[in-house]
CSV table of C-alpha atoms in Angstrom, one decimal:
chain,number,residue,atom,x,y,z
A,1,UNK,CA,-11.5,21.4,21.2
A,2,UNK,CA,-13.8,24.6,22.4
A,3,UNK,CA,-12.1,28.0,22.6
A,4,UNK,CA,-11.3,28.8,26.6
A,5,UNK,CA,-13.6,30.9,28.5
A,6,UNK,CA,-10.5,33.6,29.2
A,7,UNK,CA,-9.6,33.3,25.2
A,8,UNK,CA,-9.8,37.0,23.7
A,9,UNK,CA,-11.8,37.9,20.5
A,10,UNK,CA,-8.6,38.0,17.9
A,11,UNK,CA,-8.3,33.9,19.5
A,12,UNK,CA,-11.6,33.2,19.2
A,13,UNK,CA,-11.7,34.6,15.7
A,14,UNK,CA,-8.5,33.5,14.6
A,15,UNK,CA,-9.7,29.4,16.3
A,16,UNK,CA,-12.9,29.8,13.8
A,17,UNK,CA,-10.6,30.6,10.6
A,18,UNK,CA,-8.3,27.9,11.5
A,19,UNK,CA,-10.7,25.3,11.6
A,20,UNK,CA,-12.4,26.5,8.6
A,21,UNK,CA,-9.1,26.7,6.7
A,22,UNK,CA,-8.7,23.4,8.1
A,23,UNK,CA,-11.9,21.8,6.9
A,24,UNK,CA,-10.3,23.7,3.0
A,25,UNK,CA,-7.4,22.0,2.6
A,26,UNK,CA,-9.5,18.6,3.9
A,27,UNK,CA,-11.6,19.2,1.3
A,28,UNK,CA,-9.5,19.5,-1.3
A,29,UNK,CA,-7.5,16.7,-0.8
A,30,UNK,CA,-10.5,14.5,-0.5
A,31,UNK,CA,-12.9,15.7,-3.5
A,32,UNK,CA,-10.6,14.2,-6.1
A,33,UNK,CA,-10.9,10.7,-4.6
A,34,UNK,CA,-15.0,11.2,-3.1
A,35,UNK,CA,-16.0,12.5,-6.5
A,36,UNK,CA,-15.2,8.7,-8.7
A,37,UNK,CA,-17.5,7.1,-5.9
A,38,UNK,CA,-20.7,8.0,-7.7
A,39,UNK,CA,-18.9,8.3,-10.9
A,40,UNK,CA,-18.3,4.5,-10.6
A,41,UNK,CA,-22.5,3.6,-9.9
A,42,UNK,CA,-23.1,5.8,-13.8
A,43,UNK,CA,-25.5,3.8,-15.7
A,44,UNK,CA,-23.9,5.2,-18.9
A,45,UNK,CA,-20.4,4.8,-19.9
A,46,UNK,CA,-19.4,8.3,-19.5
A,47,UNK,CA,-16.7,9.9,-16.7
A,48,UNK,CA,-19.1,12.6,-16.1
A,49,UNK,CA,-22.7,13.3,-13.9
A,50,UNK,CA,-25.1,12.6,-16.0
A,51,UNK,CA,-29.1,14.3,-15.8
A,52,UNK,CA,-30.6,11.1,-13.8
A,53,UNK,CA,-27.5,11.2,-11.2
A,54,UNK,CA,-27.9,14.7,-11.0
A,55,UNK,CA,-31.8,14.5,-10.1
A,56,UNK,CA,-30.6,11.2,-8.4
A,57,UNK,CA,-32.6,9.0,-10.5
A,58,UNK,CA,-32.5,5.2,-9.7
A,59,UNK,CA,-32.3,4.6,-13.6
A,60,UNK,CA,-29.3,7.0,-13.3
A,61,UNK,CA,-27.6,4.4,-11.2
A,62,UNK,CA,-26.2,1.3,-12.1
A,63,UNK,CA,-23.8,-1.9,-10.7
A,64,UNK,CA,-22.7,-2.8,-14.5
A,65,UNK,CA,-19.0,-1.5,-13.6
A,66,UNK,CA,-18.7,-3.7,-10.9
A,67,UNK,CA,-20.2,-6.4,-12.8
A,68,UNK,CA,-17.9,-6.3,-15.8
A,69,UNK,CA,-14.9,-6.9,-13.3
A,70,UNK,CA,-16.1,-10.1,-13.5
A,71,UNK,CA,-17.3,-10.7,-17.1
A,72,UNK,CA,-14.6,-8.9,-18.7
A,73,UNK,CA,-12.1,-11.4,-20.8
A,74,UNK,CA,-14.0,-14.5,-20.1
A,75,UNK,CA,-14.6,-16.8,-22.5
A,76,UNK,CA,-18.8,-17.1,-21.8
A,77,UNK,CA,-19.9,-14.2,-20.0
A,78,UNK,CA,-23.1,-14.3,-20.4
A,79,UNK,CA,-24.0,-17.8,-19.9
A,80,UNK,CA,-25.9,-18.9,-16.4
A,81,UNK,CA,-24.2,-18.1,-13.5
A,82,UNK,CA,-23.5,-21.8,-12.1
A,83,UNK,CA,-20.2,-23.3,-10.6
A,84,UNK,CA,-18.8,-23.4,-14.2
A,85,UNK,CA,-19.5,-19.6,-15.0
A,86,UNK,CA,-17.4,-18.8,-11.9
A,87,UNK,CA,-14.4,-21.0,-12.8
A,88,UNK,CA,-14.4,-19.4,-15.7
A,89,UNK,CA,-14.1,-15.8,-14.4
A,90,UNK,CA,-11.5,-16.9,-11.8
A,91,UNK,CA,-9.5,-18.3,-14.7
A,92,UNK,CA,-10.2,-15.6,-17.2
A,93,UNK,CA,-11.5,-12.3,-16.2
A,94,UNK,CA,-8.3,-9.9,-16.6
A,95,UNK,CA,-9.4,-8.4,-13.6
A,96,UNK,CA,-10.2,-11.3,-11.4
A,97,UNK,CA,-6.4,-12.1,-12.9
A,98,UNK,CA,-4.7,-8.8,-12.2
A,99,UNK,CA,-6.4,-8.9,-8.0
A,100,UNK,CA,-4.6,-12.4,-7.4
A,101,UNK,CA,-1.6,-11.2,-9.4
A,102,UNK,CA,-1.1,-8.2,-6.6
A,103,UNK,CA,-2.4,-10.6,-3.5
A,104,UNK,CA,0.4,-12.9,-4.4
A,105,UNK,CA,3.0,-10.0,-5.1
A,106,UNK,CA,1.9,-8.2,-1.9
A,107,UNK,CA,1.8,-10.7,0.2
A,108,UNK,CA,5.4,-12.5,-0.8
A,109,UNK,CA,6.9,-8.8,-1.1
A,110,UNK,CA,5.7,-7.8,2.5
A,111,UNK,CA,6.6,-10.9,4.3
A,112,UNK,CA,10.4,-10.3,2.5
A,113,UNK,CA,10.3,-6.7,3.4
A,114,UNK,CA,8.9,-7.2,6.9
A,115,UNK,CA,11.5,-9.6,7.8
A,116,UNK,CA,14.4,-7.6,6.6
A,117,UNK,CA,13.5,-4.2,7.5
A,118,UNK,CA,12.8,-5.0,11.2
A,119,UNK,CA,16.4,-6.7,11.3
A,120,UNK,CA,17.8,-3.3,9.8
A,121,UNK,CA,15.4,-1.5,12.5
A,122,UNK,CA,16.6,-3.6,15.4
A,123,UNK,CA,20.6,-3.3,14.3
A,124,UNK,CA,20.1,0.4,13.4
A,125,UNK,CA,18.2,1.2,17.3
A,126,UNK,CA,21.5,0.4,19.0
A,127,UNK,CA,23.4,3.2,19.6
A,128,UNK,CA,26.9,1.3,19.3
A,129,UNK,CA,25.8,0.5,15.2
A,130,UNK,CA,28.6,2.4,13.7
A,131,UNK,CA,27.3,4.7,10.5
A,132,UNK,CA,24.1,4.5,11.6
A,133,UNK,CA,23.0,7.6,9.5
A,134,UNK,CA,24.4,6.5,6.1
A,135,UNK,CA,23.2,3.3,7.0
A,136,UNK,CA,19.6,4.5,7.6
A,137,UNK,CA,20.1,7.1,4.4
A,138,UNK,CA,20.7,4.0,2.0
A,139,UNK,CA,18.2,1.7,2.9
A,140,UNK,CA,15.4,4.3,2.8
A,141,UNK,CA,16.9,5.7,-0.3
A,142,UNK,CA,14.1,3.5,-2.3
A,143,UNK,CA,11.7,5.8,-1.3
A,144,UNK,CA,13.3,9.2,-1.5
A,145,UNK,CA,14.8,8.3,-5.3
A,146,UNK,CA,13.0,9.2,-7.9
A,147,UNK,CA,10.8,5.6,-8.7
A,148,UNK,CA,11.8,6.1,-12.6
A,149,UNK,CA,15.2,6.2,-11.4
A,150,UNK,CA,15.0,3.2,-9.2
A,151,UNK,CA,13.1,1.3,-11.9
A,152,UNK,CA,15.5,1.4,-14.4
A,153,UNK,CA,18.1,0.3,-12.6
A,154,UNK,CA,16.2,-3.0,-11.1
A,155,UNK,CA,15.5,-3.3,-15.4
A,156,UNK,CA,18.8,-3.2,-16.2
A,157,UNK,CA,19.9,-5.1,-13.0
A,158,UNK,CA,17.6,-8.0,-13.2
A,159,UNK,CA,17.3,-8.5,-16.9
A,160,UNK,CA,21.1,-9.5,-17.3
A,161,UNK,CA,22.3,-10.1,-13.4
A,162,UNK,CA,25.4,-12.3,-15.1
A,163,UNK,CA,27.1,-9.4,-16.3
A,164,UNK,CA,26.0,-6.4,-14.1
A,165,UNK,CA,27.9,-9.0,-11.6
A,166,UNK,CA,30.7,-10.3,-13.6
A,167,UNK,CA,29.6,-13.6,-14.2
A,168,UNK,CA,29.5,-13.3,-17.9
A,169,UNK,CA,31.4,-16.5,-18.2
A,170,UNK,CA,28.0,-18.1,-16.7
A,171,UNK,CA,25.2,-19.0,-19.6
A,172,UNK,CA,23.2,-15.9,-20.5
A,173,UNK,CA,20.2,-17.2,-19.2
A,174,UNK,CA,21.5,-17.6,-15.7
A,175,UNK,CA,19.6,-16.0,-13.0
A,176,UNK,CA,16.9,-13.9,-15.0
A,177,UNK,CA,14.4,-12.0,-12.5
A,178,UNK,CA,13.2,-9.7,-15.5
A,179,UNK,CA,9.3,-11.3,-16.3
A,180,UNK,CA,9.0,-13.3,-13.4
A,181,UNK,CA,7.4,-13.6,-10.3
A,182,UNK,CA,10.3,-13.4,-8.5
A,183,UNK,CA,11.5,-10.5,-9.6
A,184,UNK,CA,8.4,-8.5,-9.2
A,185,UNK,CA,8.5,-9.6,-5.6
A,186,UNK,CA,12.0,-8.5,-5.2
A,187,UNK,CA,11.6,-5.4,-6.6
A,188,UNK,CA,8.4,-4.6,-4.4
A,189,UNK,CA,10.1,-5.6,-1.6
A,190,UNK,CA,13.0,-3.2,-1.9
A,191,UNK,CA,10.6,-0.8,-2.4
A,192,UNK,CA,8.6,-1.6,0.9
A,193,UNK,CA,11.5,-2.1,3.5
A,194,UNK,CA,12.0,1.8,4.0
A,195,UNK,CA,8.4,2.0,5.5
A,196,UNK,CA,9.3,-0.6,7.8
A,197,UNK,CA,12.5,0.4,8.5
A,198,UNK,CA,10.9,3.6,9.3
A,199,UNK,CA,7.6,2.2,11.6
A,200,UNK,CA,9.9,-0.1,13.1
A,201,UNK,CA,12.1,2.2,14.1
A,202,UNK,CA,9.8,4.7,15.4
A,203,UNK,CA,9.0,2.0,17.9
A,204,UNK,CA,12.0,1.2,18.8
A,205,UNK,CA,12.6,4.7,20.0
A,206,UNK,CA,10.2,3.9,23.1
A,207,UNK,CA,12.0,1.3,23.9
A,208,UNK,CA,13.3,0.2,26.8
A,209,UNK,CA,16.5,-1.2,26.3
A,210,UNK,CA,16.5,-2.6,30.2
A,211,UNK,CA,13.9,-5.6,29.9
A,212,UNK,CA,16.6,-6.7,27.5
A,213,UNK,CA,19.6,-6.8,29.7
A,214,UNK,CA,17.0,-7.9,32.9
A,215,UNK,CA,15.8,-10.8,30.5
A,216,UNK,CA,19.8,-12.1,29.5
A,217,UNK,CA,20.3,-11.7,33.6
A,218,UNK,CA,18.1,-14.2,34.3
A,219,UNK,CA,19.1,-16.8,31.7
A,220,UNK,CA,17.2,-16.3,28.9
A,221,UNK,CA,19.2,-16.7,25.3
A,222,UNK,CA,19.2,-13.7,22.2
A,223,UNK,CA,16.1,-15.7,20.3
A,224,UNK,CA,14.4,-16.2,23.7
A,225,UNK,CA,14.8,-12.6,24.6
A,226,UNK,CA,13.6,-11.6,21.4
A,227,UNK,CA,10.5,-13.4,20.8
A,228,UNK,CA,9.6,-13.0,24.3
A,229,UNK,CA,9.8,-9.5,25.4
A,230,UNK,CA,11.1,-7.4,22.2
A,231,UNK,CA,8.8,-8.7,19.6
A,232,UNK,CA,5.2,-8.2,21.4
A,233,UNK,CA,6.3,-4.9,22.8
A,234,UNK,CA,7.2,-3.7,18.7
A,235,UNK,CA,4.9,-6.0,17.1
A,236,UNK,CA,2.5,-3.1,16.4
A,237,UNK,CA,5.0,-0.9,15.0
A,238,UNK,CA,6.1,-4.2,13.0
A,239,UNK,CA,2.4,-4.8,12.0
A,240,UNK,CA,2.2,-1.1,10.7
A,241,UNK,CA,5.2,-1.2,8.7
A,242,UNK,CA,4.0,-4.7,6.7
A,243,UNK,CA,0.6,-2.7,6.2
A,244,UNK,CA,2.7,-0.3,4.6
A,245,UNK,CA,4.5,-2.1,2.7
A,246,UNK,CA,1.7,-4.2,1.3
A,247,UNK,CA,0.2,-0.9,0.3
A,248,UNK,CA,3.2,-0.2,-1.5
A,249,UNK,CA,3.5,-3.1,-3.6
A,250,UNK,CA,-0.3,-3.2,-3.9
A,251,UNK,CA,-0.5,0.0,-5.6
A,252,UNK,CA,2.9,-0.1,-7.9
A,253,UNK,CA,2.8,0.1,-11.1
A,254,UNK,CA,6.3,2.0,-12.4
A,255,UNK,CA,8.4,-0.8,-11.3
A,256,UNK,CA,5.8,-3.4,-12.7
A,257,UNK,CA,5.9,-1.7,-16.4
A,258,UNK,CA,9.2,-2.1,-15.9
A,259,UNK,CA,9.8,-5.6,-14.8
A,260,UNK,CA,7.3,-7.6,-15.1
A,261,UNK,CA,6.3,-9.9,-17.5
A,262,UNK,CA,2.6,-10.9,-19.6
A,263,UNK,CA,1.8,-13.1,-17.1
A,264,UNK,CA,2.5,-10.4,-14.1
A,265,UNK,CA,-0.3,-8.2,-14.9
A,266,UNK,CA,-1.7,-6.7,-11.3
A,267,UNK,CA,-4.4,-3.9,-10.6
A,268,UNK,CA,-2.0,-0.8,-11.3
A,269,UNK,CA,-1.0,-1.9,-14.6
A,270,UNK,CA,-4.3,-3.5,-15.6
A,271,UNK,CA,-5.8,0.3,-14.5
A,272,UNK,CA,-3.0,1.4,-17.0
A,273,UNK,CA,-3.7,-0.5,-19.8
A,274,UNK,CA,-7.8,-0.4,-20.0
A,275,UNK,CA,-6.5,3.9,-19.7
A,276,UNK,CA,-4.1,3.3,-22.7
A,277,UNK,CA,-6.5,1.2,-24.8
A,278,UNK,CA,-10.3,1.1,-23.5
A,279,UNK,CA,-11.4,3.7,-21.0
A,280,UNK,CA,-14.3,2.3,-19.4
A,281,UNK,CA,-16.1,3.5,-16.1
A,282,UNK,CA,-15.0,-0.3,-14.8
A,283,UNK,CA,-11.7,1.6,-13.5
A,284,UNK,CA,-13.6,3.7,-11.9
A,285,UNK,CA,-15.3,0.8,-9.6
A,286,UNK,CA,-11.5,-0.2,-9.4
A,287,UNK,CA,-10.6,3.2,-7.7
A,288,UNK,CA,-13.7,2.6,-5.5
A,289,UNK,CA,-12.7,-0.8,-3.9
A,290,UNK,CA,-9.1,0.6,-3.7
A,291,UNK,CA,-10.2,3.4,-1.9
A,292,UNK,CA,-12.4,1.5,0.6
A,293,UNK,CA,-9.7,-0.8,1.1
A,294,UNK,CA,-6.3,1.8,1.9
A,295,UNK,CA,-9.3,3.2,4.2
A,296,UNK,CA,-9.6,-0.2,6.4
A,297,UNK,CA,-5.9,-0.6,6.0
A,298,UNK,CA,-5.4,3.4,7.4
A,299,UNK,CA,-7.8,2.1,10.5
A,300,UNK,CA,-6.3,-0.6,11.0
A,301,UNK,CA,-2.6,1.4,11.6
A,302,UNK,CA,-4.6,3.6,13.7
A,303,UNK,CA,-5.5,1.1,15.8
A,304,UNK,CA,-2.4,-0.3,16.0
A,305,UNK,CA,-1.1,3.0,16.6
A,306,UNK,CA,-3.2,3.7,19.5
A,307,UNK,CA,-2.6,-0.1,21.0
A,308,UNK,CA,1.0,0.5,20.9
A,309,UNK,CA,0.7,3.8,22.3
A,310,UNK,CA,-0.9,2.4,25.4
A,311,UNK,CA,1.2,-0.8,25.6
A,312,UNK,CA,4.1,1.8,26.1
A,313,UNK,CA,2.4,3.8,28.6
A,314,UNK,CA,2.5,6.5,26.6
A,315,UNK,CA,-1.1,7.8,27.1
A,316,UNK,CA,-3.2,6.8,30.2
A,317,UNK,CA,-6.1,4.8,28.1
């Protein structure tokens, strides 16, 4: 935005140092997360710029990171890279593993989330809901509580739901979510719901309650109503929300050393263990692609952002 013609010298000098203290605190947010980009193309198996990098060598640079996402924990990774080779690196390569281990999470954990936290959204947007503010304080509680805090409790809750419900009469083994799928899901969707309660609600607050009460006047039934005119007008704040909460669960890991089991191993906790037993630069190629990917998901909010924006009237584009 340029200064005004009529702007005097303090505002012109005080618009300059704002943007430049601006472009400070950009930069120091982003260095820490630019800086592993190169880091992750180092030929050598060091955390630090090495000589080549510096002088931007090619020999300096290398893809073997990237590569050992694939080869690492398979069974022949250096054999020919044939039809065989891959189905061995989709059924062995702990990270290959640990990726489908968070698709699978995410996915099940958002759809959950999604579906429950625009049902809370939609009951807590009408202003008859009674306790609406404790309401709204306890389901986003997830995500104001300490995670430590709210890990230990889904431990303790799913690893023994018989007694923590008074069913101890029940065998011992009934209903354990502790090392399963299942819980891991559950737990990730708790954790997600506030940030579609929160998106959902945000669009809600735009909305006009009237198209509601003009669709029931004509006929049309709750689900009708619903599908018809509520959910496209909301479905961008609803689409934000599940991005959110797909985030979330894709980037967990308290909960996860928590609950899950061997078999639930996803990206966090694989990140965690090679840190704990064998730093490589291979987590570093990790960080990459998770940074490239919350960067399309943050566009793609945006853009819903701005479509929802416009749907509503809000800004004249």
């Amino acid at each position: 935005m340029a200064v005004p013609t009529y702007a005097t010298p303090l505002e012109r000098a005080w618009h300059y140092a704002y943007l430049v203290l601006c472009g400070m605190i950009f930069f120091f947010l982003i260095a820490p997360i630019v800086v592993i980009i190169p880091l992750s193309f180092n030929a050598e198996p060091y955390f630090t710029f090495t000589d080549q990098m510096l002088e931007f060598d090619a020999d300096g640079y290398s893809m073997r990171w990237y590569d050992s996402l694939l080869t690492f924990g398979m069974a022949a990774p250096d054999g020919v890279r044939d039809a065989s080779w891959w189905a061995d690196a989709w059924a062995n390569a702990k990270w290959v593993k640990a990726a489908k281990n968070s698709i699978i999470i995410g996915f099940f954990a958002t759809i959950l989330a999604t579906c429950l936290g625009t049902l809370a959204a939609l009951g807590l947007s009408r202003p008859e809901m009674p306790f609406r503010r404790a309401i709204m304080a306890t389901l986003i509680s997830p995500m104001i509580v300490p995670l430590i805090i709210t890990a230990t409790g889904m431990f303790f809750f799913y690893s023994n739901p018989c007694e923590l419900l008074g069913l101890v009469g029940l065998p011992t083994d009934c209903g354990r979510l502790a090392g399963t799928y299942l819980g891991v899901i559950l737990a990730h969707a708790t954790l997600g719901i506030p940030f579609v309660i929160i998106t959902v609600t945000a669009t809600l607050v735009g909305f006009d309650q009237s198209l509601n009460r003009a669709a029931a006047s004509l006929g049309a039934n709750p689900r009708t109503t619903f599908f018809r005119i509520t959910m496209p007008l909301i479905l961008p704040g609803v689409i934000s929300g599940a991005l959110f909460a797909f985030v979330t669960s894709f980037d967990e890991v308290v909960a996860v050393l928590f609950i899950a089991g061997p078999d639930q191993q996803t990206i966090p906790r694989q990140m965690w263990n090679g840190i704990r037993e064998q730093i490589s630069p291979a987590i570093l190629a990790v960080a990459t692609l998770l940074v490239i990917f919350s960067i399309a998901l943050l566009t793609t909010v945006e853009l819903l952002r701005r479509r929802s924006e416009r749907i509503r009237g809000i800004t004249p584009h």
